[in-house]
PDB file of C-alpha atoms in Angstrom:
ATOM      1  CA  MET B 258      95.186  93.662  85.822  1.00 43.00           C
ATOM      2  CA  GLU B 259      96.553  90.971  83.146  1.00 50.00           C
ATOM      3  CA  LYS B 260      95.658  87.391  84.304  1.00 55.00           C
ATOM      4  CA  GLY B 261      98.085  85.680  86.439  1.00 53.00           C
ATOM      5  CA  LYS B 262      99.507  88.743  88.067  1.00 66.00           C
ATOM      6  CA  SER B 263      99.383  89.535  91.636  1.00 79.00           C
ATOM      7  CA  ARG B 264      97.965  92.311  93.364  1.00 94.00           C
ATOM      8  CA  GLU B 265      99.971  93.025  96.215  1.00 98.00           C
ATOM      9  CA  VAL B 266      98.707  95.405  98.801  1.00 98.00           C
ATOM     10  CA  THR B 267     100.932  95.561 102.243  1.00 98.00           C
ATOM     11  CA  VAL B 268      98.979  96.770 105.471  1.00 98.00           C
ATOM     12  CA  SER B 269      99.709  98.168 109.059  1.00 98.00           C
ATOM     13  CA  ALA B 270      98.106  98.500 112.081  1.00 98.00           C
ATOM     14  CA  LEU B 271      99.962 101.145 114.715  1.00 98.00           C
ATOM     15  CA  GLN B 272      99.593 100.856 118.385  1.00 98.00           C
ATOM     16  CA  PHE B 273     100.511 103.763 121.366  1.00 98.00           C
ATOM     17  CA  ALA B 274     100.014 105.025 124.451  1.00 98.00           C
ATOM     18  CA  CYS B 275      97.976 108.573 124.183  1.00 98.00           C
ATOM     19  CA  THR B 276      99.122 111.738 126.651  1.00 98.00           C
ATOM     20  CA  ASP B 277      96.652 113.812 126.888  1.00 97.00           C
ATOM     21  CA  ASP B 278      98.326 116.683 124.202  1.00 98.00           C
ATOM     22  CA  VAL B 279      97.284 116.854 120.863  1.00 98.00           C
ATOM     23  CA  SER B 280     100.323 118.087 119.159  1.00 98.00           C
ATOM     24  CA  THR B 281     102.714 115.141 121.074  1.00 98.00           C
ATOM     25  CA  ASN B 282     100.006 112.356 119.873  1.00 98.00           C
ATOM     26  CA  VAL B 283     100.027 113.679 116.215  1.00 98.00           C
ATOM     27  CA  ALA B 284     103.744 113.742 116.641  1.00 98.00           C
ATOM     28  CA  THR B 285     103.744 109.817 117.460  1.00 98.00           C
ATOM     29  CA  ALA B 286     101.001 109.088 115.246  1.00 98.00           C
ATOM     30  CA  GLU B 287     103.232 110.773 111.922  1.00 98.00           C
ATOM     31  CA  ARG B 288     106.945 109.058 113.571  1.00 98.00           C
ATOM     32  CA  LEU B 289     104.954 105.406 113.376  1.00 98.00           C
ATOM     33  CA  VAL B 290     103.081 105.862 110.036  1.00 98.00           C
ATOM     34  CA  ARG B 291     106.603 107.123 108.687  1.00 98.00           C
ATOM     35  CA  ALA B 292     108.078 103.862 110.267  1.00 98.00           C
ATOM     36  CA  ALA B 293     105.307 101.611 108.980  1.00 98.00           C
ATOM     37  CA  HIS B 294     106.454 103.446 105.356  1.00 98.00           C
ATOM     38  CA  SER B 295     109.283 102.092 105.596  1.00 98.00           C
ATOM     39  CA  LYS B 296     108.518  98.697 106.618  1.00 98.00           C
ATOM     40  CA  GLY B 297     106.714  98.798 103.080  1.00 98.00           C
ATOM     41  CA  ALA B 298     103.361  99.648 104.050  1.00 98.00           C
ATOM     42  CA  ASN B 299     100.801 101.157 101.904  1.00 98.00           C
ATOM     43  CA  ILE B 300      97.474 101.373 103.609  1.00 99.00           C
ATOM     44  CA  ILE B 301      98.345 102.640 107.341  1.00 99.00           C
ATOM     45  CA  LEU B 302      95.808 102.643 110.544  1.00 99.00           C
ATOM     46  CA  ILE B 303      95.984 104.340 113.698  1.00 98.00           C
ATOM     47  CA  GLN B 304      94.066 104.137 116.619  1.00 98.00           C
ATOM     48  CA  GLU B 305      90.760 105.419 117.397  1.00 98.00           C
ATOM     49  CA  LEU B 306      90.160 109.444 118.550  1.00 98.00           C
ATOM     50  CA  PHE B 307      94.531 109.223 118.653  1.00 98.00           C
ATOM     51  CA  GLU B 308      94.775 112.988 119.881  1.00 98.00           C
ATOM     52  CA  GLY B 309      94.200 112.689 123.641  1.00 98.00           C
ATOM     53  CA  TYR B 310      93.008 110.514 125.845  1.00 98.00           C
ATOM     54  CA  TYR B 311      89.948 108.519 125.992  1.00 98.00           C
ATOM     55  CA  PHE B 312      87.431 111.089 127.263  1.00 97.00           C
ATOM     56  CA  CYS B 313      84.494 109.154 127.282  1.00 97.00           C
ATOM     57  CA  GLN B 314      85.281 107.383 130.668  1.00 96.00           C
ATOM     58  CA  ALA B 315      83.696 110.813 131.945  1.00 95.00           C
ATOM     59  CA  GLN B 316      80.215 112.652 130.817  1.00 95.00           C
ATOM     60  CA  SER B 317      81.794 116.449 131.548  1.00 95.00           C
ATOM     61  CA  GLU B 318      80.397 119.139 129.158  1.00 96.00           C
ATOM     62  CA  GLU B 319      84.182 120.523 129.011  1.00 96.00           C
ATOM     63  CA  HIS B 320      85.049 117.349 126.679  1.00 97.00           C
ATOM     64  CA  PHE B 321      82.535 118.452 123.652  1.00 98.00           C
ATOM     65  CA  GLN B 322      85.697 121.648 123.358  1.00 98.00           C
ATOM     66  CA  ARG B 323      88.062 118.560 122.067  1.00 98.00           C
ATOM     67  CA  SER B 324      85.556 118.201 118.647  1.00 98.00           C
ATOM     68  CA  LYS B 325      86.733 120.212 116.084  1.00 98.00           C
ATOM     69  CA  PRO B 326      84.592 120.641 112.337  1.00 98.00           C
ATOM     70  CA  TYR B 327      85.655 118.215 109.331  1.00 98.00           C
ATOM     71  CA  LYS B 328      86.242 121.022 106.877  1.00 98.00           C
ATOM     72  CA  ASP B 329      89.982 122.455 107.651  1.00 97.00           C
ATOM     73  CA  HIS B 330      90.635 120.154 110.431  1.00 98.00           C
ATOM     74  CA  PRO B 331      94.333 120.383 111.554  1.00 98.00           C
ATOM     75  CA  THR B 332      95.236 116.806 112.482  1.00 98.00           C
ATOM     76  CA  ILE B 333      93.435 115.517 109.047  1.00 98.00           C
ATOM     77  CA  MET B 334      95.536 118.123 107.014  1.00 98.00           C
ATOM     78  CA  ARG B 335      98.906 117.200 108.618  1.00 98.00           C
ATOM     79  CA  MET B 336      97.504 113.473 107.253  1.00 98.00           C
ATOM     80  CA  GLN B 337      97.024 114.484 103.966  1.00 98.00           C
ATOM     81  CA  LYS B 338     100.813 116.154 103.425  1.00 98.00           C
ATOM     82  CA  LEU B 339     102.390 113.180 105.152  1.00 98.00           C
ATOM     83  CA  ALA B 340     100.178 110.415 103.305  1.00 98.00           C
ATOM     84  CA  LYS B 341     100.853 112.602  99.701  1.00 98.00           C
ATOM     85  CA  GLU B 342     104.687 112.774 100.876  1.00 98.00           C
ATOM     86  CA  LEU B 343     104.686 109.150 101.527  1.00 98.00           C
ATOM     87  CA  GLY B 344     102.151 107.858  99.098  1.00 98.00           C
ATOM     88  CA  VAL B 345     100.655 105.704 101.421  1.00 98.00           C
ATOM     89  CA  VAL B 346      96.877 105.629 102.990  1.00 98.00           C
ATOM     90  CA  ILE B 347      95.705 106.910 106.074  1.00 98.00           C
ATOM     91  CA  PRO B 348      92.429 106.912 107.663  1.00 98.00           C
ATOM     92  CA  VAL B 349      92.533 109.486 110.266  1.00 98.00           C
ATOM     93  CA  SER B 350      90.002 109.269 113.462  1.00 98.00           C
ATOM     94  CA  PHE B 351      88.621 112.284 114.973  1.00 98.00           C
ATOM     95  CA  PHE B 352      85.772 114.146 117.318  1.00 98.00           C
ATOM     96  CA  GLU B 353      83.724 115.554 114.817  1.00 98.00           C
ATOM     97  CA  GLU B 354      81.388 118.697 115.299  1.00 98.00           C
ATOM     98  CA  ALA B 355      78.663 119.432 113.054  1.00 98.00           C
ATOM     99  CA  ASN B 356      76.915 122.399 114.102  1.00 98.00           C
ATOM    100  CA  ASN B 357      74.802 121.229 116.663  1.00 98.00           C
ATOM    101  CA  ALA B 358      75.667 117.507 116.023  1.00 98.00           C
ATOM    102  CA  HIS B 359      78.860 115.454 117.509  1.00 98.00           C
ATOM    103  CA  TYR B 360      80.304 112.378 116.003  1.00 98.00           C
ATOM    104  CA  ASN B 361      82.588 109.801 116.378  1.00 98.00           C
ATOM    105  CA  THR B 362      84.143 110.185 113.040  1.00 98.00           C
ATOM    106  CA  ILE B 363      87.400 108.874 110.527  1.00 98.00           C
ATOM    107  CA  ALA B 364      88.633 110.699 107.341  1.00 98.00           C
ATOM    108  CA  ILE B 365      89.815 108.627 104.090  1.00 98.00           C
ATOM    109  CA  ILE B 366      92.885 110.336 102.749  1.00 98.00           C
ATOM    110  CA  ASP B 367      94.157 108.421  99.985  1.00 98.00           C
ATOM    111  CA  ALA B 368      97.805 108.149  98.746  1.00 98.00           C
ATOM    112  CA  ASP B 369      97.938 111.103  96.624  1.00 98.00           C
ATOM    113  CA  GLY B 370      96.612 113.362  99.655  1.00 98.00           C
ATOM    114  CA  THR B 371      92.966 113.338  98.878  1.00 98.00           C
ATOM    115  CA  ASP B 372      90.371 113.602 101.393  1.00 98.00           C
ATOM    116  CA  LEU B 373      87.781 110.473 100.193  1.00 98.00           C
ATOM    117  CA  GLY B 374      85.182 111.215 102.567  1.00 98.00           C
ATOM    118  CA  ILE B 375      84.285 110.182 106.097  1.00 98.00           C
ATOM    119  CA  TYR B 376      82.250 107.346 107.901  1.00 98.00           C
ATOM    120  CA  ARG B 377      80.799 107.870 111.049  1.00 98.00           C
ATOM    121  CA  LYS B 378      80.305 105.690 113.938  1.00 98.00           C
ATOM    122  CA  SER B 379      77.286 103.784 113.855  1.00 98.00           C
ATOM    123  CA  HIS B 380      76.787 102.025 116.878  1.00 98.00           C
ATOM    124  CA  ILE B 381      77.459 103.885 120.126  1.00 98.00           C
ATOM    125  CA  PRO B 382      78.254 102.627 123.495  1.00 97.00           C
ATOM    126  CA  ASP B 383      77.035 103.369 126.745  1.00 96.00           C
ATOM    127  CA  GLY B 384      78.685 101.676 129.783  1.00 92.00           C
ATOM    128  CA  PRO B 385      80.639 102.180 132.734  1.00 92.00           C
ATOM    129  CA  GLY B 386      84.314 103.503 131.232  1.00 94.00           C
ATOM    130  CA  TYR B 387      82.574 104.083 127.789  1.00 96.00           C
ATOM    131  CA  GLN B 388      79.918 106.776 127.905  1.00 96.00           C
ATOM    132  CA  GLU B 389      79.918 107.464 124.387  1.00 98.00           C
ATOM    133  CA  LYS B 390      76.193 108.220 124.415  1.00 98.00           C
ATOM    134  CA  PHE B 391      76.649 111.682 126.054  1.00 98.00           C
ATOM    135  CA  TYR B 392      78.912 112.901 123.235  1.00 98.00           C
ATOM    136  CA  PHE B 393      78.057 111.214 119.584  1.00 98.00           C
ATOM    137  CA  ASN B 394      75.256 111.087 117.924  1.00 98.00           C
ATOM    138  CA  PRO B 395      74.695 108.139 115.801  1.00 98.00           C
ATOM    139  CA  GLY B 396      76.493 107.969 112.883  1.00 98.00           C
ATOM    140  CA  ASP B 397      74.402 109.280 109.290  1.00 98.00           C
ATOM    141  CA  THR B 398      76.314 107.923 106.477  1.00 98.00           C
ATOM    142  CA  GLY B 399      76.257 104.243 106.922  1.00 98.00           C
ATOM    143  CA  PHE B 400      78.445 101.695 106.288  1.00 98.00           C
ATOM    144  CA  LYS B 401      80.569 102.368 103.184  1.00 98.00           C
ATOM    145  CA  VAL B 402      83.299 101.708 101.456  1.00 98.00           C
ATOM    146  CA  PHE B 403      86.397 103.974  99.618  1.00 98.00           C
ATOM    147  CA  GLN B 404      88.433 103.386  97.001  1.00 98.00           C
ATOM    148  CA  THR B 405      91.812 103.833  97.748  1.00 98.00           C
ATOM    149  CA  LYS B 406      95.174 103.539  95.299  1.00 98.00           C
ATOM    150  CA  PHE B 407      95.407 100.226  96.656  1.00 98.00           C
ATOM    151  CA  ALA B 408      92.484  98.542  97.694  1.00 98.00           C
ATOM    152  CA  LYS B 409      88.667  99.191  98.064  1.00 98.00           C
ATOM    153  CA  ILE B 410      88.537  99.104 102.081  1.00 98.00           C
ATOM    154  CA  GLY B 411      85.805  99.232 104.509  1.00 98.00           C
ATOM    155  CA  VAL B 412      86.362 101.252 107.582  1.00 98.00           C
ATOM    156  CA  ALA B 413      84.471 101.104 110.791  1.00 98.00           C
ATOM    157  CA  ILE B 414      84.991 102.257 114.475  1.00 98.00           C
ATOM    158  CA  CYS B 415      85.675 100.360 118.021  1.00 98.00           C
ATOM    159  CA  TRP B 416      82.156  98.958 118.925  1.00 98.00           C
ATOM    160  CA  ASP B 417      81.096  98.414 115.454  1.00 98.00           C
ATOM    161  CA  GLN B 418      83.550  95.673 115.149  1.00 98.00           C
ATOM    162  CA  TRP B 419      80.992  93.573 117.376  1.00 98.00           C
ATOM    163  CA  PHE B 420      78.403  93.825 114.910  1.00 98.00           C
ATOM    164  CA  PRO B 421      78.540  90.866 112.181  1.00 98.00           C
ATOM    165  CA  GLU B 422      76.456  93.206 109.740  1.00 98.00           C
ATOM    166  CA  ALA B 423      78.647  96.274 109.727  1.00 98.00           C
ATOM    167  CA  ALA B 424      81.163  93.803 108.414  1.00 98.00           C
ATOM    168  CA  ARG B 425      79.055  92.139 105.966  1.00 98.00           C
ATOM    169  CA  ALA B 426      77.492  95.425 104.277  1.00 98.00           C
ATOM    170  CA  MET B 427      80.937  96.745 104.047  1.00 98.00           C
ATOM    171  CA  ALA B 428      82.036  93.490 102.001  1.00 98.00           C
ATOM    172  CA  LEU B 429      78.819  93.555 100.380  1.00 98.00           C
ATOM    173  CA  GLN B 430      80.231  96.835  98.827  1.00 98.00           C
ATOM    174  CA  GLY B 431      83.549  95.403  97.440  1.00 98.00           C
ATOM    175  CA  ALA B 432      85.520  95.884 100.700  1.00 98.00           C
ATOM    176  CA  GLU B 433      89.119  94.030  99.502  1.00 98.00           C
ATOM    177  CA  ILE B 434      90.092  94.816 103.391  1.00 98.00           C
ATOM    178  CA  LEU B 435      88.235  95.877 106.967  1.00 99.00           C
ATOM    179  CA  PHE B 436      89.844  98.524 108.903  1.00 99.00           C
ATOM    180  CA  TYR B 437      88.529  99.184 112.969  1.00 98.00           C
ATOM    181  CA  PRO B 438      90.245 101.846 115.059  1.00 98.00           C
ATOM    182  CA  THR B 439      89.677 101.155 118.370  1.00 98.00           C
ATOM    183  CA  ALA B 440      90.108 102.093 122.110  1.00 98.00           C
ATOM    184  CA  ILE B 441      89.153  99.514 124.002  1.00 98.00           C
ATOM    185  CA  GLY B 442      90.722  98.730 127.486  1.00 97.00           C
ATOM    186  CA  SER B 443      89.958  97.343 131.332  1.00 96.00           C
ATOM    187  CA  GLU B 444      86.421  97.823 132.678  1.00 93.00           C
ATOM    188  CA  PRO B 445      86.051 100.293 135.530  1.00 89.00           C
ATOM    189  CA  GLN B 446      83.060  98.541 137.450  1.00 87.00           C
ATOM    190  CA  ASP B 447      85.157  94.677 136.803  1.00 89.00           C
ATOM    191  CA  ASP B 448      88.466  94.589 137.460  1.00 87.00           C
ATOM    192  CA  GLY B 449      88.434  90.699 136.337  1.00 90.00           C
ATOM    193  CA  LEU B 450      86.565  91.472 133.355  1.00 93.00           C
ATOM    194  CA  ASP B 451      89.237  91.125 130.254  1.00 95.00           C
ATOM    195  CA  SER B 452      87.711  91.278 126.664  1.00 96.00           C
ATOM    196  CA  ARG B 453      90.736  91.153 124.824  1.00 97.00           C
ATOM    197  CA  ASP B 454      90.498  87.220 123.416  1.00 98.00           C
ATOM    198  CA  HIS B 455      86.930  88.077 122.981  1.00 98.00           C
ATOM    199  CA  TRP B 456      87.262  91.046 121.021  1.00 98.00           C
ATOM    200  CA  LYS B 457      89.954  89.723 118.714  1.00 98.00           C
ATOM    201  CA  ARG B 458      87.786  86.170 117.883  1.00 98.00           C
ATOM    202  CA  VAL B 459      84.830  88.289 117.075  1.00 98.00           C
ATOM    203  CA  MET B 460      86.741  90.208 114.313  1.00 98.00           C
ATOM    204  CA  GLN B 461      88.467  87.047 113.298  1.00 98.00           C
ATOM    205  CA  GLY B 462      85.155  85.798 112.645  1.00 98.00           C
ATOM    206  CA  HIS B 463      84.427  88.569 110.263  1.00 98.00           C
ATOM    207  CA  ALA B 464      87.359  88.417 108.198  1.00 98.00           C
ATOM    208  CA  GLY B 465      86.981  84.273 108.018  1.00 98.00           C
ATOM    209  CA  ALA B 466      83.301  84.891 107.345  1.00 98.00           C
ATOM    210  CA  ASN B 467      83.707  87.301 104.651  1.00 98.00           C
ATOM    211  CA  LEU B 468      86.700  86.090 103.311  1.00 98.00           C
ATOM    212  CA  VAL B 469      88.830  89.663 103.568  1.00 98.00           C
ATOM    213  CA  PRO B 470      91.926  90.616 105.492  1.00 98.00           C
ATOM    214  CA  LEU B 471      90.972  92.530 108.329  1.00 99.00           C
ATOM    215  CA  VAL B 472      93.455  95.064 110.432  1.00 98.00           C
ATOM    216  CA  ALA B 473      92.581  96.236 114.318  1.00 98.00           C
ATOM    217  CA  SER B 474      94.524  99.223 115.691  1.00 98.00           C
ATOM    218  CA  ASN B 475      94.295  99.532 119.753  1.00 98.00           C
ATOM    219  CA  ARG B 476      96.030 102.115 122.128  1.00 98.00           C
ATOM    220  CA  ILE B 477      97.950 101.032 125.417  1.00 98.00           C
ATOM    221  CA  GLY B 478      98.606 102.644 128.191  1.00 98.00           C
ATOM    222  CA  LYS B 479      96.930 103.867 131.474  1.00 97.00           C
ATOM    223  CA  GLU B 480      94.665 106.775 131.318  1.00 97.00           C
ATOM    224  CA  LEU B 481      93.219 108.546 134.581  1.00 95.00           C
ATOM    225  CA  ILE B 482      89.609 110.525 133.623  1.00 93.00           C
ATOM    226  CA  GLN B 483      88.062 112.990 136.235  1.00 89.00           C
ATOM    227  CA  THR B 484      84.378 111.953 136.383  1.00 87.00           C
ATOM    228  CA  GLU B 485      81.666 113.323 138.338  1.00 83.00           C
ATOM    229  CA  HIS B 486      82.010 110.539 140.533  1.00 82.00           C
ATOM    230  CA  GLY B 487      85.446 110.713 141.036  1.00 87.00           C
ATOM    231  CA  LYS B 488      88.465 109.476 139.268  1.00 90.00           C
ATOM    232  CA  SER B 489      87.917 106.555 136.254  1.00 91.00           C
ATOM    233  CA  GLU B 490      90.893 104.302 134.940  1.00 94.00           C
ATOM    234  CA  ILE B 491      90.905 102.346 132.134  1.00 96.00           C
ATOM    235  CA  THR B 492      94.202 100.327 130.815  1.00 97.00           C
ATOM    236  CA  PHE B 493      93.972  99.924 127.522  1.00 98.00           C
ATOM    237  CA  TYR B 494      95.122  96.618 126.228  1.00 98.00           C
ATOM    238  CA  GLY B 495      96.297  96.915 123.026  1.00 98.00           C
ATOM    239  CA  ASN B 496      96.876  93.364 121.168  1.00 98.00           C
ATOM    240  CA  SER B 497      96.708  95.268 117.706  1.00 98.00           C
ATOM    241  CA  PHE B 498      96.821  92.644 115.096  1.00 98.00           C
ATOM    242  CA  ILE B 499      96.040  92.052 111.382  1.00 99.00           C
ATOM    243  CA  ALA B 500      93.812  89.151 110.218  1.00 98.00           C
ATOM    244  CA  GLY B 501      94.238  87.016 106.777  1.00 98.00           C
ATOM    245  CA  PRO B 502      91.453  86.308 105.023  1.00 98.00           C
ATOM    246  CA  THR B 503      90.588  83.069 106.915  1.00 98.00           C
ATOM    247  CA  GLY B 504      90.350  84.794 110.426  1.00 98.00           C
ATOM    248  CA  GLU B 505      94.136  83.501 110.943  1.00 98.00           C
ATOM    249  CA  ILE B 506      96.038  86.215 112.642  1.00 98.00           C
ATOM    250  CA  VAL B 507      99.298  86.943 111.074  1.00 98.00           C
ATOM    251  CA  GLU B 508     100.484  89.730 113.117  1.00 98.00           C
ATOM    252  CA  ALA B 509      99.694  90.615 116.684  1.00 98.00           C
ATOM    253  CA  ALA B 510     101.226  93.419 118.968  1.00 98.00           C
ATOM    254  CA  ASP B 511     101.110  92.963 123.009  1.00 98.00           C
ATOM    255  CA  ASP B 512      99.436  94.905 125.854  1.00 97.00           C
ATOM    256  CA  LYS B 513     101.829  96.894 126.979  1.00 97.00           C
ATOM    257  CA  ASP B 514     104.362  97.994 123.794  1.00 98.00           C
ATOM    258  CA  GLU B 515     104.171 100.450 121.166  1.00 98.00           C
ATOM    259  CA  ALA B 516     104.159  98.817 117.746  1.00 98.00           C
ATOM    260  CA  VAL B 517     104.419  98.775 114.047  1.00 98.00           C
ATOM    261  CA  LEU B 518     102.825  95.941 112.592  1.00 98.00           C
ATOM    262  CA  VAL B 519     102.608  94.841 108.723  1.00 98.00           C
ATOM    263  CA  ALA B 520     101.361  92.293 106.641  1.00 98.00           C
ATOM    264  CA  LYS B 521     101.270  91.783 102.762  1.00 98.00           C
ATOM    265  CA  PHE B 522      97.976  90.110 100.946  1.00 98.00           C
ATOM    266  CA  ASP B 523      97.714  89.835  97.538  1.00 98.00           C
ATOM    267  CA  LEU B 524      93.940  90.577  96.562  1.00 98.00           C
ATOM    268  CA  ASP B 525      93.596  88.874  93.529  1.00 98.00           C
ATOM    269  CA  LYS B 526      94.757  85.466  95.040  1.00 97.00           C
ATOM    270  CA  ILE B 527      92.216  86.424  98.039  1.00 98.00           C
ATOM    271  CA  LYS B 528      89.017  87.641  95.796  1.00 98.00           C
ATOM    272  CA  THR B 529      89.417  84.018  93.733  1.00 97.00           C
ATOM    273  CA  LYS B 530      89.299  82.314  97.003  1.00 97.00           C
ATOM    274  CA  ARG B 531      86.174  84.461  98.241  1.00 98.00           C
ATOM    275  CA  HIS B 532      84.314  83.995  94.784  1.00 97.00           C
ATOM    276  CA  SER B 533      85.073  80.378  94.822  1.00 97.00           C
ATOM    277  CA  TRP B 534      83.988  79.287  98.389  1.00 97.00           C
ATOM    278  CA  GLY B 535      80.506  80.042  97.663  1.00 96.00           C
ATOM    279  CA  VAL B 536      79.317  82.370 100.632  1.00 96.00           C
ATOM    280  CA  PHE B 537      78.537  85.374  98.824  1.00 97.00           C
ATOM    281  CA  ARG B 538      76.819  82.959  95.898  1.00 97.00           C
ATOM    282  CA  ASP B 539      74.679  81.247  98.245  1.00 97.00           C
ATOM    283  CA  ARG B 540      73.318  84.221 100.606  1.00 97.00           C
ATOM    284  CA  ARG B 541      69.480  84.336 101.218  1.00 97.00           C
ATOM    285  CA  PRO B 542      68.526  88.028 101.677  1.00 96.00           C
ATOM    286  CA  ASP B 543      65.102  87.048 100.923  1.00 94.00           C
ATOM    287  CA  LEU B 544      65.109  85.113 104.329  1.00 94.00           C
ATOM    288  CA  TYR B 545      67.256  87.748 106.323  1.00 95.00           C
ATOM    289  CA  LYS B 546      64.188  90.219 106.894  1.00 93.00           C
ATOM    290  CA  VAL B 547      64.478  89.009 110.738  1.00 94.00           C
ATOM    291  CA  LEU B 548      67.677  91.454 110.722  1.00 94.00           C
ATOM    292  CA  LEU B 549      65.567  94.298 110.081  1.00 93.00           C
ATOM    293  CA  THR B 550      63.899  94.338 113.565  1.00 94.00           C
ATOM    294  CA  LEU B 551      64.963  94.537 117.352  1.00 94.00           C
ATOM    295  CA  ASP B 552      63.506  92.002 118.581  1.00 93.00           C
ATOM    296  CA  GLY B 553      63.080  88.969 115.626  1.00 93.00           C
ATOM    297  CA  SER B 554      59.342  89.784 115.266  1.00 90.00           C
ATOM    298  CA  ASN B 555      56.889  90.838 112.493  1.00 77.00           C
ATOM    299  CA  PRO B 556      59.903  91.000 110.040  1.00 70.00           C
ATOM    300  CA  SER B 557      57.792  91.386 107.087  1.00 67.00           C
ATOM    301  CA  LEU B 558      57.458  95.230 108.498  1.00 55.00           C
TER     302      LEU B 558
END
């Protein structure tokens, strides 16, 4: 890249309500990917576990039947064909079966249809309505970045987005844009708890602290799941958004409507700003050993 020239990349966040039929949801995802491409998008983020309902409201052995091996996964293969046809990058979220282990996983598909590899969700939540520990092993890939045609990207998944360490780990590895596919909404145990603004502000902080754009994609709609204690219901609040490198929200969706958000960033300009701001120059990794502990004690161990 010659000096003085820009490297502009257009990113997109998709948002839609899921049915509990895989073919219907994959068709919806493809339709919206095509819509994002028509708006000039280069990297297009689909929401977490978009093949069906968010089944983690319940602890039920039957839901393990939703998992599939990574190799020859039909949805990934379909998105590879779509990515190659359109010349776009598509991170694809899926429920992975790996022998006797199971992961909440995302495959990164490059613009020529190449599968660049996977990231497995590191932080696994366990609370009312979000009982993921029943289904998913903690991810073993570590935080990763992927060199795509358009940018070096970091991709983490839902609960990972609450941890600044994850965002910083990806940024330190050279991530130029952060992506977070998500499934979050109401809390079945507390009708008065609405986390949407907190959810957005935390990720805006990741963008601002690391001086990188950030893309978050969440589902909408009401989903009813039969649990061992009766029916459980979550209303997913959408609010998918794209933030700029100072944490500012550039594009945002509401809590009810299907959406295709698109924003363009000059990555070379942002890189210059990130380097000149000094936060990576002035880091003190030698003082951060406490982060390797759970309780803040014995940081030298």
